[in-house]
Amino acid sequence: MSQPLLSVKNLTIDYIGEEKDFRAVDNVSFDVAPGEVFGLAGESGCGKSTIAFAISRLHKPPALIRKGSEILLAGREVLDLDPQALAAFRWREVAMVFQSAMNSLNPVLRIEDQFYDVLKKHKGMTKAQARERAAEMLKLVDIAPDRMRNYPHQFSGGMRQRIVIAICMALDPKLVVMDEPTTALDVVVQREILQRINELRRQFGFSVLFITHDLGLMVQFCDRIGIMLAGKLVEQNSAEDIYKNPQHDYTKKLWASFPSLHGGVLA
Ligand SMILES: Nc1ncnc2c1ncn2[C@@H]1O[C@H](COP(=O)(O)OP(=O)(O)OP(=O)(O)O)[C@@H](O)[C@H]1O
Ligand SMILES: [Mg+2]
């Protein structure tokens, strides 16, 4: 691999308990190349979201990242960022889209003002500049720019999710972390959104860390996939090899439990 954009090394995360600590992430290492989509798959509770939060530096107590863990983004240690560096890091370098992201829009603000908030804070843009950027970004996710005058409740769930993605992309992040970004949406809308993200990725060159329970979508959307089991990354390989030539017993079981995979690669 060329110089990785994201390099996670020996990541170990415990949830501190009153009596006993729980090891949610156990010595996990993986790299994500510039422009690559890396997927994390595995059963519920295996530690995927815990990793996503740590990479975005959004983890909170009782989560504790153990010494010896490294998260390097473009060569910089994410775990060492001070609060000021962190504020810039969160939008400009890493953007996160969650399952419930569409509910993260502020219900009492017009869409244009939500763009403005982010663009003023991080790029010092004027209202007019922010409006211009918002129009450009909304077009990319197939929403008519004049709708930026509307409030969130005037959009469908899928549209709101696309708006959140557009806001995330407005700062041109290097890495987009997506944890079940489309699970709350119907299958058709889900695929449309992922297709659109894929096109944007080709255009802008950001990398994606993608988490979903939908293994079919995972195989189609990702370049490489890591399989997690009880906090450990037990196997990682190209999407094609993980699917066609699984090595670990757990990966084989995972596919066996999901027989309805059918080809068709996202455009
Ligand atoms: N705040 C917390 N306090 C204690 N334990 C937690 C906390 N958050 C998560 N855990 C535990 O850490 C483990 C990993 O959780 P995580 O949310 O990372 O799983 P996941 O792989 O994202 O699961 P899912 O697919 O269901 O979203 C689980 O066993 C969970 O119970
Ligand atoms: Mg999760």
PDB file of N, CA, C and O in Angstrom, residues 31-93:
ATOM      1  N   ASP A  31      -4.808  -0.483   8.225  1.00  0.00           N
ATOM      2  CA  ASP A  31      -4.502   0.762   7.506  1.00  0.00           C
ATOM      3  C   ASP A  31      -5.605   1.049   6.493  1.00  0.00           C
ATOM      4  O   ASP A  31      -6.216   0.119   5.966  1.00  0.00           O
ATOM      5  N   VAL A  32      -5.828   2.309   6.217  1.00  0.00           N
ATOM      6  CA  VAL A  32      -6.738   2.692   5.143  1.00  0.00           C
ATOM      7  C   VAL A  32      -5.974   3.624   4.204  1.00  0.00           C
ATOM      8  O   VAL A  32      -5.428   4.644   4.639  1.00  0.00           O
ATOM      9  N   ALA A  33      -5.911   3.261   2.927  1.00  0.00           N
ATOM     10  CA  ALA A  33      -5.153   4.052   1.950  1.00  0.00           C
ATOM     11  C   ALA A  33      -5.954   5.281   1.530  1.00  0.00           C
ATOM     12  O   ALA A  33      -7.180   5.311   1.683  1.00  0.00           O
ATOM     13  N   PRO A  34      -5.278   6.296   0.981  1.00  0.00           N
ATOM     14  CA  PRO A  34      -6.031   7.447   0.462  1.00  0.00           C
ATOM     15  C   PRO A  34      -7.034   6.978  -0.589  1.00  0.00           C
ATOM     16  O   PRO A  34      -6.695   6.181  -1.460  1.00  0.00           O
ATOM     17  N   GLY A  35      -8.264   7.441  -0.471  1.00  0.00           N
ATOM     18  CA  GLY A  35      -9.288   7.110  -1.457  1.00  0.00           C
ATOM     19  C   GLY A  35      -9.905   5.729  -1.305  1.00  0.00           C
ATOM     20  O   GLY A  35     -10.794   5.354  -2.067  1.00  0.00           O
ATOM     21  N   GLU A  36      -9.462   4.995  -0.312  1.00  0.00           N
ATOM     22  CA  GLU A  36      -9.953   3.619  -0.157  1.00  0.00           C
ATOM     23  C   GLU A  36     -11.193   3.568   0.739  1.00  0.00           C
ATOM     24  O   GLU A  36     -11.359   4.376   1.638  1.00  0.00           O
ATOM     25  N   VAL A  37     -12.060   2.552   0.486  1.00  0.00           N
ATOM     26  CA  VAL A  37     -13.174   2.285   1.395  1.00  0.00           C
ATOM     27  C   VAL A  37     -12.846   1.012   2.167  1.00  0.00           C
ATOM     28  O   VAL A  37     -12.689  -0.056   1.578  1.00  0.00           O
ATOM     29  N   PHE A  38     -12.710   1.158   3.478  1.00  0.00           N
ATOM     30  CA  PHE A  38     -12.396   0.015   4.329  1.00  0.00           C
ATOM     31  C   PHE A  38     -13.617  -0.281   5.184  1.00  0.00           C
ATOM     32  O   PHE A  38     -14.169   0.610   5.828  1.00  0.00           O
ATOM     33  N   GLY A  39     -14.054  -1.528   5.183  1.00  0.00           N
ATOM     34  CA  GLY A  39     -15.252  -1.901   5.937  1.00  0.00           C
ATOM     35  C   GLY A  39     -14.903  -2.663   7.194  1.00  0.00           C
ATOM     36  O   GLY A  39     -13.930  -3.417   7.223  1.00  0.00           O
ATOM     37  N   LEU A  40     -15.714  -2.461   8.243  1.00  0.00           N
ATOM     38  CA  LEU A  40     -15.580  -3.276   9.450  1.00  0.00           C
ATOM     39  C   LEU A  40     -16.881  -4.050   9.617  1.00  0.00           C
ATOM     40  O   LEU A  40     -17.962  -3.455   9.676  1.00  0.00           O
ATOM     41  N   ALA A  41     -16.758  -5.374   9.673  1.00  0.00           N
ATOM     42  CA  ALA A  41     -17.952  -6.207   9.822  1.00  0.00           C
ATOM     43  C   ALA A  41     -17.775  -7.103  11.042  1.00  0.00           C
ATOM     44  O   ALA A  41     -16.658  -7.357  11.486  1.00  0.00           O
ATOM     45  N   GLY A  42     -18.883  -7.607  11.538  1.00  0.00           N
ATOM     46  CA  GLY A  42     -18.826  -8.501  12.695  1.00  0.00           C
ATOM     47  C   GLY A  42     -20.098  -8.363  13.496  1.00  0.00           C
ATOM     48  O   GLY A  42     -20.827  -7.389  13.352  1.00  0.00           O
ATOM     49  N   GLU A  43     -20.314  -9.336  14.386  1.00  0.00           N
ATOM     50  CA  GLU A  43     -21.586  -9.381  15.116  1.00  0.00           C
ATOM     51  C   GLU A  43     -21.787  -8.137  15.990  1.00  0.00           C
ATOM     52  O   GLU A  43     -20.831  -7.418  16.289  1.00  0.00           O
ATOM     53  N   SER A  44     -23.026  -7.968  16.400  1.00  0.00           N
ATOM     54  CA  SER A  44     -23.365  -6.859  17.283  1.00  0.00           C
ATOM     55  C   SER A  44     -22.540  -6.948  18.567  1.00  0.00           C
ATOM     56  O   SER A  44     -22.408  -8.022  19.150  1.00  0.00           O
ATOM     57  N   GLY A  45     -21.966  -5.829  18.967  1.00  0.00           N
ATOM     58  CA  GLY A  45     -21.202  -5.801  20.215  1.00  0.00           C
ATOM     59  C   GLY A  45     -19.738  -6.178  20.067  1.00  0.00           C
ATOM     60  O   GLY A  45     -19.012  -6.265  21.057  1.00  0.00           O
ATOM     61  N   CYS A  46     -19.267  -6.361  18.830  1.00  0.00           N
ATOM     62  CA  CYS A  46     -17.867  -6.810  18.658  1.00  0.00           C
ATOM     63  C   CYS A  46     -16.877  -5.646  18.728  1.00  0.00           C
ATOM     64  O   CYS A  46     -15.670  -5.864  18.711  1.00  0.00           O
ATOM     65  N   GLY A  47     -17.371  -4.408  18.766  1.00  0.00           N
ATOM     66  CA  GLY A  47     -16.447  -3.285  18.982  1.00  0.00           C
ATOM     67  C   GLY A  47     -16.313  -2.310  17.819  1.00  0.00           C
ATOM     68  O   GLY A  47     -15.478  -1.402  17.864  1.00  0.00           O
ATOM     69  N   LYS A  48     -17.155  -2.447  16.802  1.00  0.00           N
ATOM     70  CA  LYS A  48     -17.021  -1.610  15.601  1.00  0.00           C
ATOM     71  C   LYS A  48     -17.231  -0.124  15.914  1.00  0.00           C
ATOM     72  O   LYS A  48     -16.418   0.725  15.541  1.00  0.00           O
ATOM     73  N   SER A  49     -18.333   0.177  16.586  1.00  0.00           N
ATOM     74  CA  SER A  49     -18.621   1.596  16.874  1.00  0.00           C
ATOM     75  C   SER A  49     -17.596   2.165  17.843  1.00  0.00           C
ATOM     76  O   SER A  49     -17.237   3.347  17.750  1.00  0.00           O
ATOM     77  N   THR A  50     -17.117   1.350  18.752  1.00  0.00           N
ATOM     78  CA  THR A  50     -16.101   1.815  19.699  1.00  0.00           C
ATOM     79  C   THR A  50     -14.866   2.281  18.927  1.00  0.00           C
ATOM     80  O   THR A  50     -14.275   3.323  19.240  1.00  0.00           O
ATOM     81  N   ILE A  51     -14.504   1.546  17.888  1.00  0.00           N
ATOM     82  CA  ILE A  51     -13.366   1.941  17.046  1.00  0.00           C
ATOM     83  C   ILE A  51     -13.692   3.238  16.289  1.00  0.00           C
ATOM     84  O   ILE A  51     -12.879   4.166  16.245  1.00  0.00           O
ATOM     85  N   ALA A  52     -14.897   3.298  15.715  1.00  0.00           N
ATOM     86  CA  ALA A  52     -15.299   4.489  14.945  1.00  0.00           C
ATOM     87  C   ALA A  52     -15.234   5.740  15.816  1.00  0.00           C
ATOM     88  O   ALA A  52     -14.743   6.794  15.392  1.00  0.00           O
ATOM     89  N   PHE A  53     -15.707   5.626  17.046  1.00  0.00           N
ATOM     90  CA  PHE A  53     -15.691   6.775  17.960  1.00  0.00           C
ATOM     91  C   PHE A  53     -14.264   7.169  18.326  1.00  0.00           C
ATOM     92  O   PHE A  53     -13.939   8.355  18.387  1.00  0.00           O
ATOM     93  N   ALA A  54     -13.426   6.180  18.557  1.00  0.00           N
ATOM     94  CA  ALA A  54     -12.041   6.487  18.945  1.00  0.00           C
ATOM     95  C   ALA A  54     -11.311   7.206  17.812  1.00  0.00           C
ATOM     96  O   ALA A  54     -10.591   8.177  18.043  1.00  0.00           O
ATOM     97  N   ILE A  55     -11.522   6.748  16.577  1.00  0.00           N
ATOM     98  CA  ILE A  55     -10.853   7.365  15.427  1.00  0.00           C
ATOM     99  C   ILE A  55     -11.301   8.814  15.265  1.00  0.00           C
ATOM    100  O   ILE A  55     -10.527   9.689  14.893  1.00  0.00           O
ATOM    101  N   SER A  56     -12.562   9.083  15.567  1.00  0.00           N
ATOM    102  CA  SER A  56     -13.092  10.444  15.452  1.00  0.00           C
ATOM    103  C   SER A  56     -12.832  11.247  16.723  1.00  0.00           C
ATOM    104  O   SER A  56     -13.265  12.395  16.825  1.00  0.00           O
ATOM    105  N   ARG A  57     -12.171  10.630  17.680  1.00  0.00           N
ATOM    106  CA  ARG A  57     -11.909  11.231  18.998  1.00  0.00           C
ATOM    107  C   ARG A  57     -13.221  11.673  19.657  1.00  0.00           C
ATOM    108  O   ARG A  57     -13.290  12.721  20.296  1.00  0.00           O
ATOM    109  N   LEU A  58     -14.259  10.871  19.487  1.00  0.00           N
ATOM    110  CA  LEU A  58     -15.545  11.188  20.101  1.00  0.00           C
ATOM    111  C   LEU A  58     -15.842  10.238  21.258  1.00  0.00           C
ATOM    112  O   LEU A  58     -16.923  10.249  21.817  1.00  0.00           O
ATOM    113  N   HIS A  59     -14.883   9.401  21.601  1.00  0.00           N
ATOM    114  CA  HIS A  59     -15.113   8.452  22.706  1.00  0.00           C
ATOM    115  C   HIS A  59     -15.131   9.221  24.025  1.00  0.00           C
ATOM    116  O   HIS A  59     -14.474  10.247  24.172  1.00  0.00           O
ATOM    117  N   LYS A  60     -15.903   8.685  24.940  1.00  0.00           N
ATOM    118  CA  LYS A  60     -16.039   9.340  26.249  1.00  0.00           C
ATOM    119  C   LYS A  60     -15.915   8.283  27.333  1.00  0.00           C
ATOM    120  O   LYS A  60     -16.142   7.105  27.064  1.00  0.00           O
ATOM    121  N   PRO A  61     -15.610   8.688  28.581  1.00  0.00           N
ATOM    122  CA  PRO A  61     -15.621   7.707  29.648  1.00  0.00           C
ATOM    123  C   PRO A  61     -17.004   7.044  29.700  1.00  0.00           C
ATOM    124  O   PRO A  61     -17.985   7.727  29.396  1.00  0.00           O
ATOM    125  N   PRO A  62     -17.109   5.782  30.037  1.00  0.00           N
ATOM    126  CA  PRO A  62     -16.053   4.936  30.600  1.00  0.00           C
ATOM    127  C   PRO A  62     -15.094   4.317  29.581  1.00  0.00           C
ATOM    128  O   PRO A  62     -14.295   3.475  29.967  1.00  0.00           O
ATOM    129  N   ALA A  63     -15.157   4.733  28.297  1.00  0.00           N
ATOM    130  CA  ALA A  63     -14.200   4.164  27.335  1.00  0.00           C
ATOM    131  C   ALA A  63     -12.803   4.711  27.630  1.00  0.00           C
ATOM    132  O   ALA A  63     -12.627   5.913  27.808  1.00  0.00           O
ATOM    133  N   LEU A  64     -11.845   3.836  27.685  1.00  0.00           N
ATOM    134  CA  LEU A  64     -10.464   4.256  27.939  1.00  0.00           C
ATOM    135  C   LEU A  64      -9.542   3.587  26.926  1.00  0.00           C
ATOM    136  O   LEU A  64      -9.516   2.362  26.809  1.00  0.00           O
ATOM    137  N   ILE A  65      -8.820   4.436  26.188  1.00  0.00           N
ATOM    138  CA  ILE A  65      -7.885   3.904  25.196  1.00  0.00           C
ATOM    139  C   ILE A  65      -6.572   3.588  25.908  1.00  0.00           C
ATOM    140  O   ILE A  65      -5.991   4.455  26.565  1.00  0.00           O
ATOM    141  N   ARG A  66      -6.139   2.370  25.801  1.00  0.00           N
ATOM    142  CA  ARG A  66      -4.953   1.925  26.541  1.00  0.00           C
ATOM    143  C   ARG A  66      -3.651   2.416  25.913  1.00  0.00           C
ATOM    144  O   ARG A  66      -3.581   2.618  24.689  1.00  0.00           O
ATOM    145  N   LYS A  67      -2.646   2.564  26.750  1.00  0.00           N
ATOM    146  CA  LYS A  67      -1.304   2.957  26.289  1.00  0.00           C
ATOM    147  C   LYS A  67      -0.802   1.963  25.253  1.00  0.00           C
ATOM    148  O   LYS A  67      -1.075   0.779  25.351  1.00  0.00           O
ATOM    149  N   GLY A  68      -0.062   2.490  24.276  1.00  0.00           N
ATOM    150  CA  GLY A  68       0.459   1.598  23.237  1.00  0.00           C
ATOM    151  C   GLY A  68      -0.420   1.637  21.994  1.00  0.00           C
ATOM    152  O   GLY A  68      -0.014   1.215  20.925  1.00  0.00           O
ATOM    153  N   SER A  69      -1.650   2.198  22.142  1.00  0.00           N
ATOM    154  CA  SER A  69      -2.538   2.325  20.983  1.00  0.00           C
ATOM    155  C   SER A  69      -2.083   3.502  20.128  1.00  0.00           C
ATOM    156  O   SER A  69      -1.628   4.522  20.669  1.00  0.00           O
ATOM    157  N   GLU A  70      -2.210   3.370  18.825  1.00  0.00           N
ATOM    158  CA  GLU A  70      -1.877   4.484  17.930  1.00  0.00           C
ATOM    159  C   GLU A  70      -2.968   4.654  16.884  1.00  0.00           C
ATOM    160  O   GLU A  70      -3.450   3.669  16.332  1.00  0.00           O
ATOM    161  N   ILE A  71      -3.343   5.914  16.628  1.00  0.00           N
ATOM    162  CA  ILE A  71      -4.255   6.218  15.520  1.00  0.00           C
ATOM    163  C   ILE A  71      -3.614   7.364  14.741  1.00  0.00           C
ATOM    164  O   ILE A  71      -3.632   8.517  15.188  1.00  0.00           O
ATOM    165  N   LEU A  72      -2.994   7.045  13.622  1.00  0.00           N
ATOM    166  CA  LEU A  72      -2.301   8.072  12.848  1.00  0.00           C
ATOM    167  C   LEU A  72      -3.140   8.465  11.643  1.00  0.00           C
ATOM    168  O   LEU A  72      -3.559   7.603  10.865  1.00  0.00           O
ATOM    169  N   LEU A  73      -3.401   9.768  11.513  1.00  0.00           N
ATOM    170  CA  LEU A  73      -4.104  10.254  10.338  1.00  0.00           C
ATOM    171  C   LEU A  73      -3.158  11.163   9.584  1.00  0.00           C
ATOM    172  O   LEU A  73      -2.695  12.168  10.134  1.00  0.00           O
ATOM    173  N   ALA A  74      -2.851  10.800   8.352  1.00  0.00           N
ATOM    174  CA  ALA A  74      -1.853  11.526   7.556  1.00  0.00           C
ATOM    175  C   ALA A  74      -0.584  11.733   8.381  1.00  0.00           C
ATOM    176  O   ALA A  74      -0.001  12.812   8.397  1.00  0.00           O
ATOM    177  N   GLY A  75      -0.204  10.729   9.115  1.00  0.00           N
ATOM    178  CA  GLY A  75       1.045  10.743   9.863  1.00  0.00           C
ATOM    179  C   GLY A  75       0.972  11.418  11.223  1.00  0.00           C
ATOM    180  O   GLY A  75       1.940  11.436  11.967  1.00  0.00           O
ATOM    181  N   ARG A  76      -0.198  11.988  11.570  1.00  0.00           N
ATOM    182  CA  ARG A  76      -0.316  12.708  12.839  1.00  0.00           C
ATOM    183  C   ARG A  76      -1.063  11.858  13.870  1.00  0.00           C
ATOM    184  O   ARG A  76      -2.074  11.230  13.529  1.00  0.00           O
ATOM    185  N   GLU A  77      -0.568  11.862  15.101  1.00  0.00           N
ATOM    186  CA  GLU A  77      -1.206  11.057  16.147  1.00  0.00           C
ATOM    187  C   GLU A  77      -2.497  11.722  16.629  1.00  0.00           C
ATOM    188  O   GLU A  77      -2.463  12.754  17.295  1.00  0.00           O
ATOM    189  N   VAL A  78      -3.618  11.099  16.285  1.00  0.00           N
ATOM    190  CA  VAL A  78      -4.935  11.634  16.643  1.00  0.00           C
ATOM    191  C   VAL A  78      -5.128  11.647  18.161  1.00  0.00           C
ATOM    192  O   VAL A  78      -5.775  12.535  18.719  1.00  0.00           O
ATOM    193  N   LEU A  79      -4.536  10.680  18.831  1.00  0.00           N
ATOM    194  CA  LEU A  79      -4.747  10.555  20.274  1.00  0.00           C
ATOM    195  C   LEU A  79      -4.038  11.654  21.073  1.00  0.00           C
ATOM    196  O   LEU A  79      -4.330  11.873  22.233  1.00  0.00           O
ATOM    197  N   ASP A  80      -3.113  12.371  20.425  1.00  0.00           N
ATOM    198  CA  ASP A  80      -2.384  13.445  21.117  1.00  0.00           C
ATOM    199  C   ASP A  80      -2.962  14.842  20.864  1.00  0.00           C
ATOM    200  O   ASP A  80      -2.412  15.823  21.354  1.00  0.00           O
ATOM    201  N   LEU A  81      -4.010  14.955  20.073  1.00  0.00           N
ATOM    202  CA  LEU A  81      -4.507  16.290  19.709  1.00  0.00           C
ATOM    203  C   LEU A  81      -5.065  17.017  20.928  1.00  0.00           C
ATOM    204  O   LEU A  81      -5.828  16.446  21.701  1.00  0.00           O
ATOM    205  N   ASP A  82      -4.703  18.295  21.075  1.00  0.00           N
ATOM    206  CA  ASP A  82      -5.277  19.068  22.176  1.00  0.00           C
ATOM    207  C   ASP A  82      -6.653  19.594  21.743  1.00  0.00           C
ATOM    208  O   ASP A  82      -7.009  19.506  20.572  1.00  0.00           O
ATOM    209  N   PRO A  83      -7.444  20.135  22.687  1.00  0.00           N
ATOM    210  CA  PRO A  83      -8.829  20.515  22.358  1.00  0.00           C
ATOM    211  C   PRO A  83      -8.942  21.438  21.143  1.00  0.00           C
ATOM    212  O   PRO A  83      -9.855  21.296  20.333  1.00  0.00           O
ATOM    213  N   GLN A  84      -7.995  22.346  21.001  1.00  0.00           N
ATOM    214  CA  GLN A  84      -8.070  23.279  19.874  1.00  0.00           C
ATOM    215  C   GLN A  84      -7.839  22.557  18.540  1.00  0.00           C
ATOM    216  O   GLN A  84      -8.593  22.730  17.582  1.00  0.00           O
ATOM    217  N   ALA A  85      -6.825  21.725  18.514  1.00  0.00           N
ATOM    218  CA  ALA A  85      -6.521  20.958  17.304  1.00  0.00           C
ATOM    219  C   ALA A  85      -7.671  20.007  16.990  1.00  0.00           C
ATOM    220  O   ALA A  85      -8.006  19.758  15.830  1.00  0.00           O
ATOM    221  N   LEU A  86      -8.298  19.529  18.046  1.00  0.00           N
ATOM    222  CA  LEU A  86      -9.386  18.568  17.894  1.00  0.00           C
ATOM    223  C   LEU A  86     -10.596  19.176  17.201  1.00  0.00           C
ATOM    224  O   LEU A  86     -11.233  18.553  16.352  1.00  0.00           O
ATOM    225  N   ALA A  87     -10.908  20.415  17.542  1.00  0.00           N
ATOM    226  CA  ALA A  87     -12.067  21.082  16.959  1.00  0.00           C
ATOM    227  C   ALA A  87     -11.902  21.174  15.441  1.00  0.00           C
ATOM    228  O   ALA A  87     -12.853  20.941  14.684  1.00  0.00           O
ATOM    229  N   ALA A  88     -10.701  21.471  14.992  1.00  0.00           N
ATOM    230  CA  ALA A  88     -10.446  21.571  13.555  1.00  0.00           C
ATOM    231  C   ALA A  88     -10.428  20.181  12.923  1.00  0.00           C
ATOM    232  O   ALA A  88     -10.976  19.955  11.855  1.00  0.00           O
ATOM    233  N   PHE A  89      -9.829  19.257  13.636  1.00  0.00           N
ATOM    234  CA  PHE A  89      -9.688  17.883  13.149  1.00  0.00           C
ATOM    235  C   PHE A  89     -11.046  17.277  12.819  1.00  0.00           C
ATOM    236  O   PHE A  89     -11.236  16.640  11.797  1.00  0.00           O
ATOM    237  N   ARG A  90     -12.025  17.514  13.702  1.00  0.00           N
ATOM    238  CA  ARG A  90     -13.303  16.824  13.588  1.00  0.00           C
ATOM    239  C   ARG A  90     -14.042  17.088  12.305  1.00  0.00           C
ATOM    240  O   ARG A  90     -14.665  16.234  11.758  1.00  0.00           O
ATOM    241  N   TRP A  91     -14.027  18.264  11.813  1.00  0.00           N
ATOM    242  CA  TRP A  91     -14.755  18.494  10.568  1.00  0.00           C
ATOM    243  C   TRP A  91     -13.845  18.504   9.354  1.00  0.00           C
ATOM    244  O   TRP A  91     -14.171  17.990   8.312  1.00  0.00           O
ATOM    245  N   ARG A  92     -12.679  19.116   9.532  1.00  0.00           N
ATOM    246  CA  ARG A  92     -11.832  19.309   8.355  1.00  0.00           C
ATOM    247  C   ARG A  92     -11.106  18.056   7.959  1.00  0.00           C
ATOM    248  O   ARG A  92     -10.822  17.833   6.790  1.00  0.00           O
ATOM    249  N   GLU A  93     -10.746  17.228   8.923  1.00  0.00           N
ATOM    250  CA  GLU A  93      -9.975  16.032   8.579  1.00  0.00           C
ATOM    251  C   GLU A  93     -10.842  14.793   8.588  1.00  0.00           C
ATOM    252  O   GLU A  93     -10.734  13.948   7.727  1.00  0.00           O
TER     253      GLU A  93
END
